[in-house]
Amino acid sequence: MCNHHRCISRRRFLAATAASGLLAACGQSSTDGSALVPVEIDRSTACALDGMLLADYPGPKAQIHYQGRAEPDFFCDTVEMFSIYLNPEQVRTVRGLFVQDMGKANWDAPIGHWIDARGAWYVVGSKRLGSMGPTIGSFAQESDARKFAEEYGGNVLRFADITPDMVVLDGGALHDQRM
């Protein structure tokens, strides 16, 4: 049931499955039928993109679980996770995506509080920084996202509203007026 998405565009698949609720069902169970659960980070957990130690940096972390792999890829920033996931060259089957609920986790040293990324609320464009500079805050509750946006700025969005142009991995260099 979940493998038919290879035949249609990612955007059309996301729109269709988000509306029907199939995406969450497909992405959150393993091949043996057991529930997919997030893996907790520790002091040695490194980012799949750059090897940075996740525990050394502020802001929400993320993880992607791929079909056929026991361990997830970890990311020291939600922007990295979205950039990889929304990349048109992404061909690995994603079983699940998890982010941290920053309504409960400590921004400066986030541990635990993992939630399904597809059901989360996001704040894009806030003043709060993550490991790579500007980041996207992730929240389980819309009210927590709105409170965060009121305090730190930004726009509250759903998973399907995040677009590739919002998650360019340039470290802010493209917007730095001093360069």
Short mmCIF file of C-alpha atoms in Angstrom, two decimals:
data_model
loop_
_atom_site.label_atom_id
_atom_site.label_comp_id
_atom_site.label_asym_id
_atom_site.label_seq_id
_atom_site.Cartn_x
_atom_site.Cartn_y
_atom_site.Cartn_z
CA MET A 1 0.00 0.00 0.00
CA CYS A 2 2.78 2.50 0.85
CA ASN A 3 5.01 1.61 -2.11
CA HIS A 4 2.72 3.07 -4.78
CA HIS A 5 4.09 6.58 -4.14
CA ARG A 6 7.13 5.95 -6.32
CA CYS A 7 4.90 6.42 -9.36
CA ILE A 8 3.63 9.91 -8.52
CA SER A 9 5.32 13.16 -7.56
CA ARG A 10 6.36 13.71 -3.94
CA ARG A 11 4.11 16.79 -3.60
CA ARG A 12 1.06 15.00 -4.94
CA PHE A 13 1.76 11.99 -2.75
CA LEU A 14 2.18 14.15 0.37
CA ALA A 15 -1.01 16.06 -0.34
CA ALA A 16 -3.05 12.94 -1.04
CA THR A 17 -1.78 10.92 1.87
CA ALA A 18 -1.84 13.75 4.37
CA ALA A 19 -5.48 14.32 3.56
CA SER A 20 -6.34 10.66 4.00
CA GLY A 21 -4.12 9.94 6.98
CA LEU A 22 -2.22 7.19 5.17
CA LEU A 23 1.16 8.86 5.45
CA ALA A 24 1.26 8.60 9.21
CA ALA A 25 0.14 5.00 9.10
CA CYS A 26 2.74 4.04 6.49
CA GLY A 27 5.59 5.92 8.09
CA GLN A 28 5.18 4.79 11.66
CA SER A 29 5.20 1.01 11.50
CA SER A 30 8.01 -1.34 10.72
CA THR A 31 7.96 -4.18 8.22
CA ASP A 32 7.17 -6.68 10.97
CA GLY A 33 4.09 -4.70 12.02
CA SER A 34 5.56 -3.35 15.26
CA ALA A 35 5.37 0.34 16.04
CA LEU A 36 8.33 2.45 14.97
CA VAL A 37 9.82 4.36 17.91
CA PRO A 38 12.35 7.18 18.01
CA VAL A 39 15.86 6.43 19.22
CA GLU A 40 17.22 8.61 22.02
CA ILE A 41 20.45 10.50 21.41
CA ASP A 42 23.43 10.33 23.74
CA ARG A 43 26.74 12.23 24.04
CA SER A 44 28.20 10.30 21.08
CA THR A 45 25.29 10.63 18.63
CA ALA A 46 26.57 12.34 15.49
CA CYS A 47 24.80 14.14 12.66
CA ALA A 48 24.50 12.11 9.46
CA LEU A 49 25.46 15.14 7.33
CA ASP A 50 28.48 16.64 9.05
CA GLY A 51 29.44 14.46 12.01
CA MET A 52 28.65 17.16 14.58
CA LEU A 53 27.74 15.77 18.01
CA LEU A 54 24.05 16.48 18.55
CA ALA A 55 24.34 16.94 22.33
CA ASP A 56 26.78 19.84 21.87
CA TYR A 57 24.29 22.17 20.20
CA PRO A 58 20.99 23.92 20.97
CA GLY A 59 17.69 23.62 19.19
CA PRO A 60 15.50 20.74 18.04
CA LYS A 61 17.07 17.58 16.67
CA ALA A 62 15.58 15.17 14.14
CA GLN A 63 15.86 11.59 12.94
CA ILE A 64 14.86 9.78 9.77
CA HIS A 65 14.20 6.03 9.80
CA TYR A 66 14.77 4.37 6.41
CA GLN A 67 13.43 1.06 5.12
CA GLY A 68 16.03 -1.68 5.48
CA ARG A 69 18.13 0.12 8.11
CA ALA A 70 17.97 -0.67 11.80
CA GLU A 71 19.39 2.67 12.97
CA PRO A 72 18.07 6.09 11.94
CA ASP A 73 20.04 8.96 10.48
CA PHE A 74 20.26 11.73 13.07
CA PHE A 75 20.34 15.46 12.34
CA CYS A 76 21.53 18.25 14.62
CA ASP A 77 18.86 20.53 13.18
CA THR A 78 15.33 20.25 11.80
CA VAL A 79 16.37 22.25 8.73
CA GLU A 80 18.81 19.45 7.82
CA MET A 81 16.11 16.80 8.19
CA PHE A 82 13.69 18.72 5.99
CA SER A 83 16.41 19.47 3.44
CA ILE A 84 17.21 15.77 3.07
CA TYR A 85 13.57 14.66 3.13
CA LEU A 86 12.35 17.25 0.61
CA ASN A 87 15.33 16.76 -1.70
CA PRO A 88 14.06 15.54 -5.11
CA GLU A 89 16.99 13.10 -5.28
CA GLN A 90 15.83 11.37 -2.07
CA VAL A 91 15.11 7.83 -3.21
CA ARG A 92 15.34 5.83 0.01
CA THR A 93 12.00 4.76 1.45
CA VAL A 94 11.33 6.70 4.64
CA ARG A 95 9.65 4.67 7.38
CA GLY A 96 9.39 7.48 9.89
CA LEU A 97 10.50 10.98 10.85
CA PHE A 98 10.81 12.27 14.39
CA VAL A 99 11.56 15.72 15.81
CA GLN A 100 11.70 17.02 19.35
CA ASP A 101 8.77 18.79 20.98
CA MET A 102 10.30 22.12 21.95
CA GLY A 103 7.20 22.87 24.00
CA LYS A 104 8.65 20.37 26.50
CA ALA A 105 12.36 20.01 25.68
CA ASN A 106 15.00 22.48 26.86
CA TRP A 107 16.06 24.54 23.80
CA ASP A 108 19.66 24.86 25.00
CA ALA A 109 20.11 21.14 25.74
CA PRO A 110 17.23 19.17 24.20
CA ILE A 111 16.88 15.57 25.31
CA GLY A 112 13.90 13.31 24.64
CA HIS A 113 10.36 14.49 23.90
CA TRP A 114 10.35 12.92 20.41
CA ILE A 115 7.20 13.32 18.30
CA ASP A 116 6.09 12.27 14.83
CA ALA A 117 7.44 14.98 12.53
CA ARG A 118 4.48 14.70 10.18
CA GLY A 119 1.99 15.62 12.88
CA ALA A 120 4.04 18.44 14.41
CA TRP A 121 3.62 22.21 14.24
CA TYR A 122 6.62 24.24 13.09
CA VAL A 123 7.81 27.82 13.58
CA VAL A 124 9.81 29.09 10.61
CA GLY A 125 11.72 32.38 10.78
CA SER A 126 12.13 32.83 14.53
CA LYS A 127 15.05 34.57 16.25
CA ARG A 128 16.05 31.31 18.05
CA LEU A 129 19.10 29.60 16.63
CA GLY A 130 19.95 25.93 16.33
CA SER A 131 23.23 24.17 15.65
CA MET A 132 23.56 25.61 12.14
CA GLY A 133 22.09 29.08 12.75
CA PRO A 134 18.47 29.82 11.83
CA THR A 135 16.33 26.77 12.49
CA ILE A 136 12.74 25.57 12.50
CA GLY A 137 11.17 25.03 15.92
CA SER A 138 9.08 21.86 16.24
CA PHE A 139 6.09 21.46 18.56
CA ALA A 140 3.48 18.82 19.39
CA GLN A 141 0.84 21.43 20.24
CA GLU A 142 -0.25 24.35 18.07
CA SER A 143 -0.64 26.48 21.20
CA ASP A 144 3.04 25.95 22.12
CA ALA A 145 4.10 26.85 18.57
CA ARG A 146 2.01 30.03 18.64
CA LYS A 147 3.36 31.04 22.06
CA PHE A 148 6.92 30.49 20.77
CA ALA A 149 6.20 32.56 17.63
CA GLU A 150 4.78 35.40 19.73
CA GLU A 151 7.94 35.49 21.83
CA TYR A 152 10.60 34.84 19.17
CA GLY A 153 8.88 35.71 15.89
CA GLY A 154 8.23 33.48 12.92
CA ASN A 155 5.32 31.80 11.19
CA VAL A 156 3.47 28.72 12.41
CA LEU A 157 3.19 26.01 9.75
CA ARG A 158 2.31 22.33 9.38
CA PHE A 159 4.68 19.66 8.01
CA ALA A 160 3.17 19.76 4.50
CA ASP A 161 3.65 23.56 4.39
CA ILE A 162 7.44 23.37 4.69
CA THR A 163 8.98 23.81 1.23
CA PRO A 164 12.49 23.15 -0.12
CA ASP A 165 13.24 26.88 -0.38
CA MET A 166 12.71 27.19 3.40
CA VAL A 167 15.39 24.60 4.17
CA VAL A 168 18.42 25.55 2.09
CA LEU A 169 21.59 24.35 3.81
CA ASP A 170 23.66 27.50 3.34
CA GLY A 171 24.25 28.26 7.02
CA GLY A 172 22.74 31.69 6.41
CA ALA A 173 25.58 32.71 4.07
CA LEU A 174 23.19 33.58 1.25
CA HIS A 175 21.47 36.14 3.49
CA ASP A 176 24.55 37.59 5.21
CA GLN A 177 24.76 41.24 4.09
CA ARG A 178 28.34 41.53 5.44
CA MET A 179 29.70 39.16 2.79
#
